[in-house]
Tab-separated table of C-alpha atoms in Angstrom:
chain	number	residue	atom	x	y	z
J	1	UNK	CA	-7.139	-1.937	11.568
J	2	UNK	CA	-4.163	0.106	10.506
J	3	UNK	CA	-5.669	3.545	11.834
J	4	UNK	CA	-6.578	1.284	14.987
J	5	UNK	CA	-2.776	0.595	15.483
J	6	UNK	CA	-1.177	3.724	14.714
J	7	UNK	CA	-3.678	5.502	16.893
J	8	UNK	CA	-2.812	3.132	19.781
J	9	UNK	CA	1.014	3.426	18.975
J	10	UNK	CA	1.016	7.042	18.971
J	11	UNK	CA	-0.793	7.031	22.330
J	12	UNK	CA	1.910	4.942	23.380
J	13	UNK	CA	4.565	7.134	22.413
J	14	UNK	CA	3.057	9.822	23.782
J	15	UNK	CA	2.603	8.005	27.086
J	16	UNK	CA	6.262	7.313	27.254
J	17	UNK	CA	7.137	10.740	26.453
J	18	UNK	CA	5.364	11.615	29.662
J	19	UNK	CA	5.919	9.030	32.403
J	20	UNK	CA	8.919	6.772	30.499
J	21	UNK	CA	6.785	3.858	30.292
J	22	UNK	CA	7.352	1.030	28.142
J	23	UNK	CA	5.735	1.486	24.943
J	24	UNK	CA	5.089	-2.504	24.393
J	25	UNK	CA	6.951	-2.828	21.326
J	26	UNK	CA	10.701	-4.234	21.225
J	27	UNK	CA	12.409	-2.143	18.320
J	28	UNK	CA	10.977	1.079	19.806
J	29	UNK	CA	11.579	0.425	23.380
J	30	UNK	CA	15.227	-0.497	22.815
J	31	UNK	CA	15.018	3.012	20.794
J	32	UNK	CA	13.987	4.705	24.011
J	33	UNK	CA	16.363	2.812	26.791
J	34	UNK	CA	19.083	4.154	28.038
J	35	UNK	CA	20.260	0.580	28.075
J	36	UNK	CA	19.200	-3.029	26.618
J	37	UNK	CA	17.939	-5.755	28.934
J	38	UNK	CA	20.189	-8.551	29.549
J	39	UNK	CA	17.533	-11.197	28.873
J	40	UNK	CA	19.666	-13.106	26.069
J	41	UNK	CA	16.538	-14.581	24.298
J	42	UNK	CA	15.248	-11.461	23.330
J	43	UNK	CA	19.037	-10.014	22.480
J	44	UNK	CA	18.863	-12.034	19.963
J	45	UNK	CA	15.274	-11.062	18.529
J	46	UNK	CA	15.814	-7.613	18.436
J	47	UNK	CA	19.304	-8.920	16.476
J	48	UNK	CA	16.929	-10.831	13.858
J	49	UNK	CA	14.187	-8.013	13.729
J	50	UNK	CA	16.813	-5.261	12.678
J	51	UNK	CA	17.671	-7.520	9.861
J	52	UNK	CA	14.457	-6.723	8.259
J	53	UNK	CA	15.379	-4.513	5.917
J	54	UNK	CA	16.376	-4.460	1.902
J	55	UNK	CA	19.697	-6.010	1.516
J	56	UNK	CA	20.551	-3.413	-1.360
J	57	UNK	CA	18.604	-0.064	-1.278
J	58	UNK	CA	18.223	0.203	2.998
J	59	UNK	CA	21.052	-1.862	4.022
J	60	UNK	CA	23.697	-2.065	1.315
J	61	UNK	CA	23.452	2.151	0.865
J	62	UNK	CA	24.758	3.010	4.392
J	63	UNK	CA	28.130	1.756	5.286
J	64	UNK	CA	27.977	1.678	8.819
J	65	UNK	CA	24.319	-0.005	8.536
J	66	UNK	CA	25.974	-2.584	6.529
J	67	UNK	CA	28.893	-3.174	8.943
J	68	UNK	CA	26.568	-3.602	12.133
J	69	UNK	CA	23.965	-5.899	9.914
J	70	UNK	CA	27.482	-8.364	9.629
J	71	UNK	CA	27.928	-8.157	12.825
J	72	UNK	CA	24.217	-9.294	13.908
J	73	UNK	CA	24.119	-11.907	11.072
J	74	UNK	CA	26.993	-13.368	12.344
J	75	UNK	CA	26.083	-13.082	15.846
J	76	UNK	CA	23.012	-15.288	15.154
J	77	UNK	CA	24.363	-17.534	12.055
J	78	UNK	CA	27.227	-19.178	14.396
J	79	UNK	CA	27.256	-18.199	17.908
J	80	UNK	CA	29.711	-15.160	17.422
J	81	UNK	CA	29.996	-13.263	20.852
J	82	UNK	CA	27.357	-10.856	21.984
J	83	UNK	CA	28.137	-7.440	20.447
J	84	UNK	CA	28.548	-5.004	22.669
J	85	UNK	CA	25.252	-2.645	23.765
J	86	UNK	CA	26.728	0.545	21.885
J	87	UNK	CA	26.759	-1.658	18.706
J	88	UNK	CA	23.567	-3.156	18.756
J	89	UNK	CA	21.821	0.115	19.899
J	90	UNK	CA	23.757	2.123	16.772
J	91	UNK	CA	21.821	-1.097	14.983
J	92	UNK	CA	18.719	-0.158	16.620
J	93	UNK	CA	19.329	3.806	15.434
J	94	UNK	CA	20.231	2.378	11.979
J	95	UNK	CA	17.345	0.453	11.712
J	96	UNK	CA	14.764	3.504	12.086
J	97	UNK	CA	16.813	5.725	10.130
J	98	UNK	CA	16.542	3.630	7.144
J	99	UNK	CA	12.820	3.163	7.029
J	100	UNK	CA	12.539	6.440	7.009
J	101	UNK	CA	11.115	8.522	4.214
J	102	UNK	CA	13.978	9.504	2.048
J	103	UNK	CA	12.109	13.458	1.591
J	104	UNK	CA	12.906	12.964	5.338
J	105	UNK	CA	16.204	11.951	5.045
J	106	UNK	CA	16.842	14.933	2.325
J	107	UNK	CA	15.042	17.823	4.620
J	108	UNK	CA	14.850	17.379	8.377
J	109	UNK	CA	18.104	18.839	9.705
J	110	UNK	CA	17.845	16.447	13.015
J	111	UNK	CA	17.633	13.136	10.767
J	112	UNK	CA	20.753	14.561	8.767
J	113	UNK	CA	22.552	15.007	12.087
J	114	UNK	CA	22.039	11.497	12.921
J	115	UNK	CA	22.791	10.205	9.598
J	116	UNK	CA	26.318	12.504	9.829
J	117	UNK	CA	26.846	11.420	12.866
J	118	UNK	CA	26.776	7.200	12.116
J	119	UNK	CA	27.314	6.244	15.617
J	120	UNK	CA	27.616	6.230	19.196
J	121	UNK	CA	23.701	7.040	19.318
J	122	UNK	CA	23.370	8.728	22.899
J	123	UNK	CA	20.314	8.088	24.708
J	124	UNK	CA	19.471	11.471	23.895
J	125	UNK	CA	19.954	10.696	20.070
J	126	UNK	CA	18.167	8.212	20.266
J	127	UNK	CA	15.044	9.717	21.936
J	128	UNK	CA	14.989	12.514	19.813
J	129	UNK	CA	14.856	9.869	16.612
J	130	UNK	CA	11.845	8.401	18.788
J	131	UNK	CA	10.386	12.173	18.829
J	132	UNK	CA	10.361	12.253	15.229
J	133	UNK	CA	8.660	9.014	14.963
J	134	UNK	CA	5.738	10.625	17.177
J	135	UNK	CA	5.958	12.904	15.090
J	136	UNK	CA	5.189	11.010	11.432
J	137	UNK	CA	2.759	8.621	13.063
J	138	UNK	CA	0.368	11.009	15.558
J	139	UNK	CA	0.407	14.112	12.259
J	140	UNK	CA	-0.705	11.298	9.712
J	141	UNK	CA	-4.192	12.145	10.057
J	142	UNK	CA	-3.472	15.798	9.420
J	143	UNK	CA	-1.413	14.966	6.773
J	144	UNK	CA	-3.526	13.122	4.749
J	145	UNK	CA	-6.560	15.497	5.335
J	146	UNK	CA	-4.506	18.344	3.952
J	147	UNK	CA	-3.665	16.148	0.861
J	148	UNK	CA	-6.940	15.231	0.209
J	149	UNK	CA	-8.600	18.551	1.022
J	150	UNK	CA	-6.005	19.729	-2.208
J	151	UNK	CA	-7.351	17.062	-4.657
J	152	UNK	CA	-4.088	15.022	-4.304
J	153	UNK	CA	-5.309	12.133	-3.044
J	154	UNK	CA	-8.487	10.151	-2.411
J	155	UNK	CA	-8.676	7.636	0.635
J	156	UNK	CA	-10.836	4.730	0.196
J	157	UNK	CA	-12.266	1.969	2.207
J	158	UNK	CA	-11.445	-1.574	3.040
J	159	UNK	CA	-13.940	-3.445	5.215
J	160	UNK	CA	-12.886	-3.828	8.990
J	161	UNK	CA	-10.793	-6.947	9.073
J	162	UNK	CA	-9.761	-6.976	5.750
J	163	UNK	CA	-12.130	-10.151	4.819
J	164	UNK	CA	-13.067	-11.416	1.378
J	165	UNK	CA	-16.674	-10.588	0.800
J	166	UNK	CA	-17.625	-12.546	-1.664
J	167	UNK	CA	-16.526	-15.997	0.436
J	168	UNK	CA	-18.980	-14.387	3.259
J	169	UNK	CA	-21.740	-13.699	1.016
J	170	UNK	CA	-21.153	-17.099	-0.941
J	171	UNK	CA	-18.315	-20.238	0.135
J	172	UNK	CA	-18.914	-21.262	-4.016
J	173	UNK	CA	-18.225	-18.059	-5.447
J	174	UNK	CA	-14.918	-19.462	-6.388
J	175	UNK	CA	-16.195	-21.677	-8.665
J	176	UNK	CA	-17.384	-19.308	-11.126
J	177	UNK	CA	-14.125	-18.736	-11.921
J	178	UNK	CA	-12.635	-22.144	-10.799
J	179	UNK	CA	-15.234	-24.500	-11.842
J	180	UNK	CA	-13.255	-27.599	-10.264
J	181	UNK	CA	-12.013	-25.919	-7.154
J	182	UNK	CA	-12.345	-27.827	-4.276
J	183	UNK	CA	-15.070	-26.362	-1.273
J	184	UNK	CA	-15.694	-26.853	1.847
J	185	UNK	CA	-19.308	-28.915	2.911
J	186	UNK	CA	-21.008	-26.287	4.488
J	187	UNK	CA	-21.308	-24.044	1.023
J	188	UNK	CA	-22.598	-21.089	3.007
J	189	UNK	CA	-20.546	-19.013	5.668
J	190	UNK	CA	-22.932	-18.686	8.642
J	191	UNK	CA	-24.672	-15.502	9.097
J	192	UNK	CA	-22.273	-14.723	5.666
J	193	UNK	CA	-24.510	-11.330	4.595
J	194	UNK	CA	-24.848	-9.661	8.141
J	195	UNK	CA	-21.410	-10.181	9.109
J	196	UNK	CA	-20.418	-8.618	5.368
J	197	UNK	CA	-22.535	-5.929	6.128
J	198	UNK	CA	-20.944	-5.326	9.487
J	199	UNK	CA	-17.202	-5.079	8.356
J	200	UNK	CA	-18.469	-2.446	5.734
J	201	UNK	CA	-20.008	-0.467	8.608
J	202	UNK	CA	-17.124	-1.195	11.060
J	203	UNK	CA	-14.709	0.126	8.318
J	204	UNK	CA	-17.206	3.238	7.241
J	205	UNK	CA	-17.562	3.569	11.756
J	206	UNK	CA	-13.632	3.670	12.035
J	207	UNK	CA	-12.647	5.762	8.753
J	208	UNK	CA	-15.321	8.844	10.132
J	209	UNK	CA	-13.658	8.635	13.745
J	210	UNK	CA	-10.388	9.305	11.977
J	211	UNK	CA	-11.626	11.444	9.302
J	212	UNK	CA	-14.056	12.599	9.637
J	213	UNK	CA	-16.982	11.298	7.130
J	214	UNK	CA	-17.281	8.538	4.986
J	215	UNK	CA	-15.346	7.887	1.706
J	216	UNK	CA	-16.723	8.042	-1.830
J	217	UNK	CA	-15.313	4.368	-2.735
J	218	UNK	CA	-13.931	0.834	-1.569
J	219	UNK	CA	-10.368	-1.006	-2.258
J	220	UNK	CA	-12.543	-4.131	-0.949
J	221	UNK	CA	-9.933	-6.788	0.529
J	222	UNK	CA	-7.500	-8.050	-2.352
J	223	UNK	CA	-9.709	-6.593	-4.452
J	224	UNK	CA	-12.249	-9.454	-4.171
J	225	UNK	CA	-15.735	-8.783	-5.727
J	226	UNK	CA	-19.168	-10.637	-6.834
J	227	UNK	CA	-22.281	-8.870	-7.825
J	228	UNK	CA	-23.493	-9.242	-4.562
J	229	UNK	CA	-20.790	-7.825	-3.251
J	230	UNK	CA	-20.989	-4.674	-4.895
J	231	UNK	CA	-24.416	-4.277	-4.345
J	232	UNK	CA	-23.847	-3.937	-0.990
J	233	UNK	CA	-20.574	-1.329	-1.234
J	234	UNK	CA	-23.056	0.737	-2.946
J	235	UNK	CA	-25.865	0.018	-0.471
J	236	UNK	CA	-22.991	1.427	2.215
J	237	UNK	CA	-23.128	4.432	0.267
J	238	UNK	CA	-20.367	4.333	-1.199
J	239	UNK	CA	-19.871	5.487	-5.029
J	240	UNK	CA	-16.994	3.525	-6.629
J	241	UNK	CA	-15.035	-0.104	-6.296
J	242	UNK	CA	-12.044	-0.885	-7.485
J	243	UNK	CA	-10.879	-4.547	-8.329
J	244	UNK	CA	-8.729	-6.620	-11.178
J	245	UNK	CA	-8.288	-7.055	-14.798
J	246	UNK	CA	-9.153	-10.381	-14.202
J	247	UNK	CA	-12.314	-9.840	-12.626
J	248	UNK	CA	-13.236	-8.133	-16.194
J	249	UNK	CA	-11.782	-10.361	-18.608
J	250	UNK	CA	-13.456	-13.318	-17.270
J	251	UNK	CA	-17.268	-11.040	-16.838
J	252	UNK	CA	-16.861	-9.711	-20.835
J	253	UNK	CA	-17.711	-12.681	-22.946
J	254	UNK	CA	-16.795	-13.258	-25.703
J	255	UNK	CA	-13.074	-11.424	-23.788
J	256	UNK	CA	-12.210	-8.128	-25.344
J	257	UNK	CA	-9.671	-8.215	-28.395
J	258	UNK	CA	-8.928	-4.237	-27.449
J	259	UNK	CA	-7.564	-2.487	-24.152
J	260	UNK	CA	-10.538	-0.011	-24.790
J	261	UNK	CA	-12.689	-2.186	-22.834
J	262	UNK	CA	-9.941	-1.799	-19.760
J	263	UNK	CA	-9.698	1.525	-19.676
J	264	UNK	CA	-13.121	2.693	-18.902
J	265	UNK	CA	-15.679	2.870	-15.767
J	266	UNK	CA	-19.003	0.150	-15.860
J	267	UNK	CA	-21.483	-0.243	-13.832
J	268	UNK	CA	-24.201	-3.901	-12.852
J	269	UNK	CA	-26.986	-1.354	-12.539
J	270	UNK	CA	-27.871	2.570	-13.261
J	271	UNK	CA	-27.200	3.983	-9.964
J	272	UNK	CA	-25.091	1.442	-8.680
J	273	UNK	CA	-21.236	1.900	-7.826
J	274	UNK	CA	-18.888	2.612	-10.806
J	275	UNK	CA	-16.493	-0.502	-10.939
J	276	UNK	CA	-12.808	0.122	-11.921
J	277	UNK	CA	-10.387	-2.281	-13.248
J	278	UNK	CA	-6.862	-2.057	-12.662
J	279	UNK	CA	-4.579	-2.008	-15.251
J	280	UNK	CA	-2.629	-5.258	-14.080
J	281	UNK	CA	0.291	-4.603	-16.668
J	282	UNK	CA	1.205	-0.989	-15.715
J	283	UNK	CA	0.536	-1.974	-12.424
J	284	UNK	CA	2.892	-4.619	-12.056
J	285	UNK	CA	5.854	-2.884	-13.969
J	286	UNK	CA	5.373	-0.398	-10.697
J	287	UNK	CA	5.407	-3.164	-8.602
J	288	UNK	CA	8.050	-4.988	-9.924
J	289	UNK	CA	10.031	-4.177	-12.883
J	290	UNK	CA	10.896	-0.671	-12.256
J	291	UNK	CA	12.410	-1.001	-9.012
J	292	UNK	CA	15.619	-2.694	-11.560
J	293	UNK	CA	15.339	0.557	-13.260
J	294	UNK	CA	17.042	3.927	-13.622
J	295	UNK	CA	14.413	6.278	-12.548
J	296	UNK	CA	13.995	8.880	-15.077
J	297	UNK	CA	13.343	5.691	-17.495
J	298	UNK	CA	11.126	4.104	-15.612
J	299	UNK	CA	9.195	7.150	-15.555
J	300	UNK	CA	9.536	7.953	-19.361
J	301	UNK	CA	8.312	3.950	-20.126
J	302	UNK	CA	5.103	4.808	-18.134
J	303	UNK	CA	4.264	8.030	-19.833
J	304	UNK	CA	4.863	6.421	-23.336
J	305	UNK	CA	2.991	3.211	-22.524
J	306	UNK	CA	0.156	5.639	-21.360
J	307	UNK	CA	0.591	8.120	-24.788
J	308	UNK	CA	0.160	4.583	-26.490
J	309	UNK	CA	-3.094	4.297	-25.012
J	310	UNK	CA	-3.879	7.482	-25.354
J	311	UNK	CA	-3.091	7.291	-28.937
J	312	UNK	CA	-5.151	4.345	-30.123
J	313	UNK	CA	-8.688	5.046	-32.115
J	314	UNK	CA	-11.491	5.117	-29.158
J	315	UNK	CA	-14.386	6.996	-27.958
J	316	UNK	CA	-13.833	9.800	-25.341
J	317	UNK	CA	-13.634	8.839	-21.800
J	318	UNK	CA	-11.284	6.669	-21.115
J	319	UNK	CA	-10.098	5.961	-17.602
J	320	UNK	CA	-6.759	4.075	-16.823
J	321	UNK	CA	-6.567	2.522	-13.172
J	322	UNK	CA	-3.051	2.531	-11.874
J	323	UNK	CA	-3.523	0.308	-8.726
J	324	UNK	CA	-0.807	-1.111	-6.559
J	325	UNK	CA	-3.323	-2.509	-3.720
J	326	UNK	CA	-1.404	-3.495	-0.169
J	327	UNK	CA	1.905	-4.444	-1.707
J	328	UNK	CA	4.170	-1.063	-1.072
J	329	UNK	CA	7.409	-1.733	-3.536
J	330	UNK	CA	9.224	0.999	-2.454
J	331	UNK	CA	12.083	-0.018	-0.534
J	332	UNK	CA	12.921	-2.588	-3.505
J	333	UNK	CA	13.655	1.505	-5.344
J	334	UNK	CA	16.980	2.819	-4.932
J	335	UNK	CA	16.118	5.932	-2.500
J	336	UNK	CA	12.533	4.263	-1.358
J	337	UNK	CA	11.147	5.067	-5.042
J	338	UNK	CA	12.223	9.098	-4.646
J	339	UNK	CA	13.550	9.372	-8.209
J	340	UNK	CA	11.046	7.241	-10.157
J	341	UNK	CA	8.184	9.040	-7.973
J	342	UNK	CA	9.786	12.505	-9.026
J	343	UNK	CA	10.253	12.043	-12.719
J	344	UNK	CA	6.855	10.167	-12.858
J	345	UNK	CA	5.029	13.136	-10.938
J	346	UNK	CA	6.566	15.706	-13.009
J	347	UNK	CA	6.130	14.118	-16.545
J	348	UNK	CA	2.338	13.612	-15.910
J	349	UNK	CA	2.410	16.839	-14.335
J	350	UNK	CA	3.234	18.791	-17.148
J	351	UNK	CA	1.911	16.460	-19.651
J	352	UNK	CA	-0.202	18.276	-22.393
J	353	UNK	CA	-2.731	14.892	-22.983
J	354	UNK	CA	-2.653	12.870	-19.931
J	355	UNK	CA	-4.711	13.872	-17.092
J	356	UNK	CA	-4.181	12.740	-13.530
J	357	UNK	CA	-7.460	12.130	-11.672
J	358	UNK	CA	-8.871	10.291	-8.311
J	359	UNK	CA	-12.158	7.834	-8.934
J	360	UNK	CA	-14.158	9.937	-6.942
J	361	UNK	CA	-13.576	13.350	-9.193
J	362	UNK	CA	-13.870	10.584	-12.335
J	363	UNK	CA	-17.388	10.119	-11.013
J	364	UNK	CA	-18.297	14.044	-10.868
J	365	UNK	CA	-16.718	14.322	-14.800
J	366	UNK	CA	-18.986	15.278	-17.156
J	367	UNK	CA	-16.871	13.541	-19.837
J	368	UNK	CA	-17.640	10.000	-17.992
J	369	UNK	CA	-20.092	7.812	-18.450
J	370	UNK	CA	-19.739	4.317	-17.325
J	371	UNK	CA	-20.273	1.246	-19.266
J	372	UNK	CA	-22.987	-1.059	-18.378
J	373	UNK	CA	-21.682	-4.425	-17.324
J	374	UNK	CA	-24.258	-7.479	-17.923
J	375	UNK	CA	-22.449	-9.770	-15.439
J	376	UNK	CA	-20.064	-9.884	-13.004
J	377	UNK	CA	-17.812	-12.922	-12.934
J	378	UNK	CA	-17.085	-13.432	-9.142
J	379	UNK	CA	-13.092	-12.770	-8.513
J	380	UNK	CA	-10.049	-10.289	-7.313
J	381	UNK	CA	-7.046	-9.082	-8.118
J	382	UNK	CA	-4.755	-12.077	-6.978
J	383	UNK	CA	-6.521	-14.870	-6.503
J	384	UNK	CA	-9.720	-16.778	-8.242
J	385	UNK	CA	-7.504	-15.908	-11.447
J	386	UNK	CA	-9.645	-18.255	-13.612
J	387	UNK	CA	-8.790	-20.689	-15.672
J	388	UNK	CA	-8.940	-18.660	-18.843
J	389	UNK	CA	-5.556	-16.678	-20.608
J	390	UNK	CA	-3.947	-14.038	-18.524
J	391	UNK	CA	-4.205	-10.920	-20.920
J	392	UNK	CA	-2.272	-7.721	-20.077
């Protein structure tokens, strides 16, 4: 649905480009005005949707940002007067700028103009800040081909719609996790395995328009999985899944008294999809203790905890899933995560032990063989968390 939108946006964009005709969403088309309608209702929204931004790390690190964020706050909090339209279009300007991407910020002479320059946005500013949006959203495609055609990343699937497949294929697949959760009567969604097998080829249809072909492997929706489930990813032909801790701790019975069970690839069936388990710890530290961190430390406590791992008496082939699903945590970073990112990249990068991979060359290594898994407790990543221990 994402590719959906920021195909349609960038057509937009372009469309206003050509004929100056409303793109049909507020922030941008008070971007591209010359002026700001009069219409005090929505004066107000665009006030309230600049404010949606991180107090400390977007807000807080550029003083004029900070000084027109007062002014809107105030505007709406107790009826101070309108501000005038050059201040809430430098708002507008502000706004962009600080979503940004801070390599952006650090190399694009024209976003360093604007950042130098702080206000009094012309309209002519302000449209070539607009440019540069078209710019990041319509060469995403390209961007991420290039990427991926270097090994650097993989791009997987989620099923159109982001549902849960395992609630389509099976209303009480909760309960194997849950035991007393409550369900609805009908146990069954309607027509529950056709429609799951329609949002897998509605996502596989819409990820080969944009790219191409098909991906090797599936992110399903929160990371939701059941035996069924997977069966039909790999019926989709599609090679890997990804999913929780969780999901494993409750399947391995009697639960695992090592982290050597974690770290490695299984599979229901030979021939099936290889199933990867996050790591939920390292995970979360990404996700939400690092972001309090100075970055080169951050990035040093990851390595370690990983050489600790690395360190402790196993068989070859170990596999350690670093997954951070939807949540992006980077604007809780000082600089949108640009230090922790740098140190973390060049540590691993030059590490002599650690090896970084992608699931889909993990599935082509020789040195990988994946675990056979007898069951498969019905779960995800966030929720149907089970009523067993948490273990990290």
């Amino acid at each position: 649905i994402l590719l959906d939108q920021l195909a349609d946006l960038t057509v937009r964009l372009r469309i206003h480009q050509e004929s100056g005709a409303a793109i049909g969403e507020p922030l941008l088309d008070a971007l591209a005005g010359p002026t700001l309608v009069g219409d005090p209702a929505a004066r107000r929204a665009l006030l309230g949707a600049c404010l949606q931004a991180n107090e400390t790390h977007q807000v807080g690190r550029f003083p004029l940002f900070r000084e027109l964020v007062e002014i809107a706050r105030a505007t709406l909090a107790d009826g101070a007067p309108q501000p005038e339209d050059s201040a809430v279009l430098d708002l507008v300007t502000w706004y962009h700028l600080a979503w940004l991407g801070e390599t952006l910020r650090r190399e694009d002479p024209r976003v360093q103009r604007l950042l130098e320059q702080g206000r009094n946005f012309s309209p002519a500013d302000r449209r070539e800040l607009l440019g540069i949006v078209l710019e990041l959203i319509g060469g995403l495609r390209t961007r991420f081909a290039t990427l991926s055609g270097r090994g650097q990343v993989e791009r997987s699937l989620n099923p159109w719609g982001h549902p849960s497949l395992p609630s389509l294929l099976d209303l009480s697949a909760g309960r194997e996790t849950q035991p007393h959760a409550p369900l609805p009567r009908a146990h069954q969604y309607p027509g529950g395995e056709s429609r799951a097998r329609w949002h897998l080829a509605a996502g596989l249809t819409t990820f080969r328009q944009y790219f191409g072909r098909i991906p090797a492997g599936c992110w399903p929706s929160e990371g939701a999985v059941c035996e069924h489930s997977v069966a039909l990813i790999g019926e989709s032909g599609l090679g890997w899944v990804a999913t929780g801790q969780r999901v494993l701790h409750n399947s391995l019975q009697p639960p695992p008294e090592s982290s050597d069970s974690l770290h490695r690839p299984y599979q229901l069936k030979p021939g099936g999809p290889w199933i990867f388990f996050r790591d939920d710890q390292l995970s979360d530290r990404i996700g939400f203790v690092y972001q309090s961190w100075h970055g080169d430390d951050a990035a040093a406590d990851l390595v370690e905890r990983l050489e600790r791992i690395a360190a402790e008496p196993a068989a070859p082939g170990r596999v350690v899933t670093i997954a951070l699903d939807g949540e992006n945590p980077w604007d809780h970073y000082p600089a949108n995560g640009y230090y922790f990112l740098s140190a973390l990249y060049r540590a691993l990068g030059a590490h002599p032990t650690l090896r970084m991979t992608t699931p889909s060359r993990c599935l082509r290594d020789p040195e990988l063989r994946p675990r056979v898994l007898p069951r498969l407790v019905a779960g995800s990543w966030s929720g149907l968390r089970g009523h067993r221990p948490r273990v990290c």
